[in-house]
mmCIF file of C-alpha atoms and ligand atoms in Angstrom:
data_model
loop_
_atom_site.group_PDB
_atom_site.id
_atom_site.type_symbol
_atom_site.label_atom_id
_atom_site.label_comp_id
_atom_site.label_asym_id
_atom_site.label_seq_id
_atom_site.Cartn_x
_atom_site.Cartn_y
_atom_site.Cartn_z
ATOM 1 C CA UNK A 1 -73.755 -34.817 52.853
ATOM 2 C CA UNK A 2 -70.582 -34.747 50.443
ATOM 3 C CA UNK A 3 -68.019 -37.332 51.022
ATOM 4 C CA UNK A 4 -65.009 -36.345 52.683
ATOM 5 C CA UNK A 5 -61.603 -37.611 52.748
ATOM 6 C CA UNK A 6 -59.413 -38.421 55.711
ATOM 7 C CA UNK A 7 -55.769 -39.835 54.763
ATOM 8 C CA UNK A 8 -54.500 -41.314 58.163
ATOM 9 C CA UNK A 9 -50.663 -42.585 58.813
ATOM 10 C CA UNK A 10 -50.119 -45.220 60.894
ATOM 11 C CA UNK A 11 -53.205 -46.884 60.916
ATOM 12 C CA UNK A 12 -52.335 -50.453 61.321
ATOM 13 C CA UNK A 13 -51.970 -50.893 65.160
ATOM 14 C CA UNK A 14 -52.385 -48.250 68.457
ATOM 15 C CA UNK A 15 -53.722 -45.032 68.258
ATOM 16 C CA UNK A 16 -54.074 -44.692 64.680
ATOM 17 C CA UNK A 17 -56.050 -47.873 64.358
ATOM 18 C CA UNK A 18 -58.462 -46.640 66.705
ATOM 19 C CA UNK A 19 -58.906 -43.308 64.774
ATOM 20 C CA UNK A 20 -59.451 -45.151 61.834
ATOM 21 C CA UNK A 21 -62.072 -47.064 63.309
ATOM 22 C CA UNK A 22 -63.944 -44.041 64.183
ATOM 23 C CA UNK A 23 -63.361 -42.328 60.694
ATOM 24 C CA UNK A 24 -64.967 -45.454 59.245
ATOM 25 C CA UNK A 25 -67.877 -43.127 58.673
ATOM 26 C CA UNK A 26 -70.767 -44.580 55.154
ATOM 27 C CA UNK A 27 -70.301 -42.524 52.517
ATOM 28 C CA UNK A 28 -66.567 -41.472 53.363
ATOM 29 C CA UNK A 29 -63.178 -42.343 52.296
ATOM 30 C CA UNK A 30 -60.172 -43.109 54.056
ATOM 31 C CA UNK A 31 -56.931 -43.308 52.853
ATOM 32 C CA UNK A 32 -54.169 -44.900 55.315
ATOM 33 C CA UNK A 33 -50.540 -45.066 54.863
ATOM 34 C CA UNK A 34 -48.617 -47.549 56.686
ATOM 35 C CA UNK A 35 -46.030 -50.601 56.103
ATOM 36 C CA UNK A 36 -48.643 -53.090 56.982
ATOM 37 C CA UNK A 37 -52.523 -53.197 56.143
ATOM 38 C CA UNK A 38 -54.548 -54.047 58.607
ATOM 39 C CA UNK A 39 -57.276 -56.705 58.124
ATOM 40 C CA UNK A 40 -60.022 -56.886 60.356
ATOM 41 C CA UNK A 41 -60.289 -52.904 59.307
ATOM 42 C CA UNK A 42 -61.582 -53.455 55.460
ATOM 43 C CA UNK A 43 -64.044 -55.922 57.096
ATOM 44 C CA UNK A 44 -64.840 -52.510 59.482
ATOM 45 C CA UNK A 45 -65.488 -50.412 56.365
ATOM 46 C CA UNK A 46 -67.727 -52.741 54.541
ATOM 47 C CA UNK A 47 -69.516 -52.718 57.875
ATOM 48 C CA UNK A 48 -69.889 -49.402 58.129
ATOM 49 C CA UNK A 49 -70.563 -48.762 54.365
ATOM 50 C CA UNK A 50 -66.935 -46.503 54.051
ATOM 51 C CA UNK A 51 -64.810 -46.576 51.402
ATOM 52 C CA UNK A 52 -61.183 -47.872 52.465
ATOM 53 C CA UNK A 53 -57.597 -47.624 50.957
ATOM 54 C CA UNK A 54 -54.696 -49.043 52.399
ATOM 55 C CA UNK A 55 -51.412 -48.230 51.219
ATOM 56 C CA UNK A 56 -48.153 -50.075 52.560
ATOM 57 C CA UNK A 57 -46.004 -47.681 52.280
ATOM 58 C CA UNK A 58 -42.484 -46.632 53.892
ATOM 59 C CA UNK A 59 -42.678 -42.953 55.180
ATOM 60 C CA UNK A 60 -38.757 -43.419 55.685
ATOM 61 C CA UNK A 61 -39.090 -43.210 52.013
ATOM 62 C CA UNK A 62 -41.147 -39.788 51.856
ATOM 63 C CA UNK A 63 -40.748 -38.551 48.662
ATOM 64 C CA UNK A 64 -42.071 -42.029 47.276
ATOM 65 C CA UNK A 65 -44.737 -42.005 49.116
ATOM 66 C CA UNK A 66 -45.277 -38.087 48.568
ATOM 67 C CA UNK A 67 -45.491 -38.430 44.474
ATOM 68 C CA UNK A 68 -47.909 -41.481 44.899
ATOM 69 C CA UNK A 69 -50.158 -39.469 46.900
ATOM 70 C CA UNK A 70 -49.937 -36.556 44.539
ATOM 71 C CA UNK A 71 -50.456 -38.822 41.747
ATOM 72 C CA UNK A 72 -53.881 -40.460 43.401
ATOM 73 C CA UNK A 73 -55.015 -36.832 44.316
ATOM 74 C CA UNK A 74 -54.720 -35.350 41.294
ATOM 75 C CA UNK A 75 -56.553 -38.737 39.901
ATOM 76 C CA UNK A 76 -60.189 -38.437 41.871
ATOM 77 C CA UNK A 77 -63.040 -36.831 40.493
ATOM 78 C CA UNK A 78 -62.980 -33.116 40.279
ATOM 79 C CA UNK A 79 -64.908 -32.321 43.246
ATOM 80 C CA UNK A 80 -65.467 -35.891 44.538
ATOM 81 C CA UNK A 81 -65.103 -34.402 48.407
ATOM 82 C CA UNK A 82 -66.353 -31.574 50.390
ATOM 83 C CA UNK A 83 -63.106 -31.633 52.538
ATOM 84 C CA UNK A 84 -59.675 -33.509 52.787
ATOM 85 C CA UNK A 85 -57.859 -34.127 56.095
ATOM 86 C CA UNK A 86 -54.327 -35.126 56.792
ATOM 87 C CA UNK A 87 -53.315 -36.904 60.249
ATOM 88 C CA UNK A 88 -49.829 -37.024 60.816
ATOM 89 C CA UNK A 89 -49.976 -39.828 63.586
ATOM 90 C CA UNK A 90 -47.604 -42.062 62.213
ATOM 91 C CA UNK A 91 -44.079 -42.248 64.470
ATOM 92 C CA UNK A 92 -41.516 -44.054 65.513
ATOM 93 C CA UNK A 93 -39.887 -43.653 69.160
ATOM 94 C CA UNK A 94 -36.026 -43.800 68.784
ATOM 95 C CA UNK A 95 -34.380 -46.205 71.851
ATOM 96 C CA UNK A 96 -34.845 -43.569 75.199
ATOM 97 C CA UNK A 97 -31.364 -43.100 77.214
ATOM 98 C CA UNK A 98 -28.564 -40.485 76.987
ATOM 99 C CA UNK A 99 -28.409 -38.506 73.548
ATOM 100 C CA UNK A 100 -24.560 -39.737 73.929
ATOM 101 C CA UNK A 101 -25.423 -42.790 73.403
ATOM 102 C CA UNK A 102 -28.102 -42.380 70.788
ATOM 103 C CA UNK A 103 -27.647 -44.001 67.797
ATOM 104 C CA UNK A 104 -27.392 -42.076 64.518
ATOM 105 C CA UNK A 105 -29.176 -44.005 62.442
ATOM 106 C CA UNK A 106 -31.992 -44.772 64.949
ATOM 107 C CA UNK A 107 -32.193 -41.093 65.291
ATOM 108 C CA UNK A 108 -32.490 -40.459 61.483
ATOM 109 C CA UNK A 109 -35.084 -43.183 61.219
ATOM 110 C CA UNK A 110 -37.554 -41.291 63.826
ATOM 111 C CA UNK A 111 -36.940 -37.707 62.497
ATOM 112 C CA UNK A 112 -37.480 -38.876 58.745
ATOM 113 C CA UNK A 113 -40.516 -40.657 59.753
ATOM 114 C CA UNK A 114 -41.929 -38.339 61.995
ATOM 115 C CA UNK A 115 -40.866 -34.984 60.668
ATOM 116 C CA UNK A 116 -39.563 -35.101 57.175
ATOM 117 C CA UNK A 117 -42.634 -37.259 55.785
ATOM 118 C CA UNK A 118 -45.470 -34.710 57.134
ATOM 119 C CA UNK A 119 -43.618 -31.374 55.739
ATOM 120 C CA UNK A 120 -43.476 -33.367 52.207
HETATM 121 N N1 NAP B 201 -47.796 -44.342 72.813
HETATM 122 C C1 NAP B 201 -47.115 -43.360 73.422
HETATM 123 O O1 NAP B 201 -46.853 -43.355 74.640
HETATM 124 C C2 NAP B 201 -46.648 -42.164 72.633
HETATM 125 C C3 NAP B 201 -45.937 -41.134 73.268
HETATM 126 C C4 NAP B 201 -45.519 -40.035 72.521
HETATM 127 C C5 NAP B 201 -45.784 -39.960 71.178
HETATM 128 N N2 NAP B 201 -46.462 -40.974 70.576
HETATM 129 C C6 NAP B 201 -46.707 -40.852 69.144
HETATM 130 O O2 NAP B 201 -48.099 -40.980 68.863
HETATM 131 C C7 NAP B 201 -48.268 -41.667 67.631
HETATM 132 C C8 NAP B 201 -49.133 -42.913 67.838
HETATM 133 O O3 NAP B 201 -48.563 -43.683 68.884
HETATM 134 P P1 NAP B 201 -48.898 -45.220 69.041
HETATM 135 O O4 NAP B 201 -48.499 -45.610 70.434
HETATM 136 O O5 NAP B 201 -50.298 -45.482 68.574
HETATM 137 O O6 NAP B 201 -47.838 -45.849 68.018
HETATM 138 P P2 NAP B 201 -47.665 -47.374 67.528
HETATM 139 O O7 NAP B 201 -48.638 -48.263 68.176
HETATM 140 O O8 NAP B 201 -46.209 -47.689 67.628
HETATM 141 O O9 NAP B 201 -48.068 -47.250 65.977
HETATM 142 C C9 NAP B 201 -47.285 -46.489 65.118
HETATM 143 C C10 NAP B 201 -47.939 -46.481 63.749
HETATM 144 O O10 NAP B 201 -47.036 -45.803 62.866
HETATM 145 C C11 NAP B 201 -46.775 -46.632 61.740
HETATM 146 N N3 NAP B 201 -45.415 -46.468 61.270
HETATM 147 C C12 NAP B 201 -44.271 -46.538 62.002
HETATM 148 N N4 NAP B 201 -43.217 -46.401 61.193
HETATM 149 C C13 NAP B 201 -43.696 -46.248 59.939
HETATM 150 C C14 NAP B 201 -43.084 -46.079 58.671
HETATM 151 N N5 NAP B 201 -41.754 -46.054 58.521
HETATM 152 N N6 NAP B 201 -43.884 -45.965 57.579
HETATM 153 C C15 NAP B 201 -45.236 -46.017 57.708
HETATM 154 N N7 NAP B 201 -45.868 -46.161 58.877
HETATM 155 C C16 NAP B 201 -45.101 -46.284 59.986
HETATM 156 C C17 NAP B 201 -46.998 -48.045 62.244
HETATM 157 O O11 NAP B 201 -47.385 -48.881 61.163
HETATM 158 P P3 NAP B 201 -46.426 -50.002 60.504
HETATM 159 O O12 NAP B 201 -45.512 -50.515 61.574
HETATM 160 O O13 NAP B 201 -47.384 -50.989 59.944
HETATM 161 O O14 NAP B 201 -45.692 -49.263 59.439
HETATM 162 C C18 NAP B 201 -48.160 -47.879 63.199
HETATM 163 O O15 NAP B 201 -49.386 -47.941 62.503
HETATM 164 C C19 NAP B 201 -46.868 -42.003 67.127
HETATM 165 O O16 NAP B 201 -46.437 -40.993 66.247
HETATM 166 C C20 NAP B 201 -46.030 -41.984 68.384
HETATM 167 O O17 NAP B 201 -44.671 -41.682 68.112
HETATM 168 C C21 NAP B 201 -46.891 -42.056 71.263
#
């Protein structure tokens, strides 16, 4: 079977560490984009015979991160995979309470995170 891609966000920790675990699949690449690598999952994709990238990247800074990704796209192998996935599970979870007494900037964090990095 061809290799496929899967680039995951917010892989290091919770629910995206778990569905990078499982994407961990031999022959297949993974790409994850998060602050902080985790460890102990490179020592799950030599186990399991995947190919593993970890990025620490900002998505508060989207259009970095957006012209890296283009860059190492356009830089694989013409046809290296049979299909390339994109999981948007990266998020942040502004402070809960009244929207009165949200702040701003907290605000601005989640929705750039969470919105503005998937639609670049
Ligand atoms: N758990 C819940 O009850 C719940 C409820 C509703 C929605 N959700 C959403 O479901 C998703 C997964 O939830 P979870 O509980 O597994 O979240 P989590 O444990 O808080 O993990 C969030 C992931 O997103 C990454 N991340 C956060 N900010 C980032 C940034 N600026 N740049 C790059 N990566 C960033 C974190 O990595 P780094 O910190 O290393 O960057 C981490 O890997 C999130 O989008 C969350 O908002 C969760």
């Amino acid at each position: 079977m061809k290799p496929s891609l899967t680039i995951l966000t917010g892989a290091s920790r919770g629910m995206g560490l778990a569905m990078a675990r499982q994407l961990l699949q031999p022959g297949h690449t993974l790409l994850t984009l998060s602050r902080t690598p985790n460890h102990s999952l490179s020592a799950d994709a030599s186990a399991a015979g995947a190919t593993l990238v970890q990025w620490s990247v900002d998505l508060a800074d989207a259009s970095a991160v957006a012209a890296r990704l283009s860059a190492w796209l356009a830089a694989q192998p013409q046809g290296a995979f049979a299909a390339a996935t994109l999981i948007n599970n990266a998020g942040v979870i502004p402070r809960i309470g009244p929207l009165q007494d949200a702040d701003a900037a907290d605000l601005a964090h989640a929705l750039r995170v969470g919105l503005e990095a998937p639609m670049r």
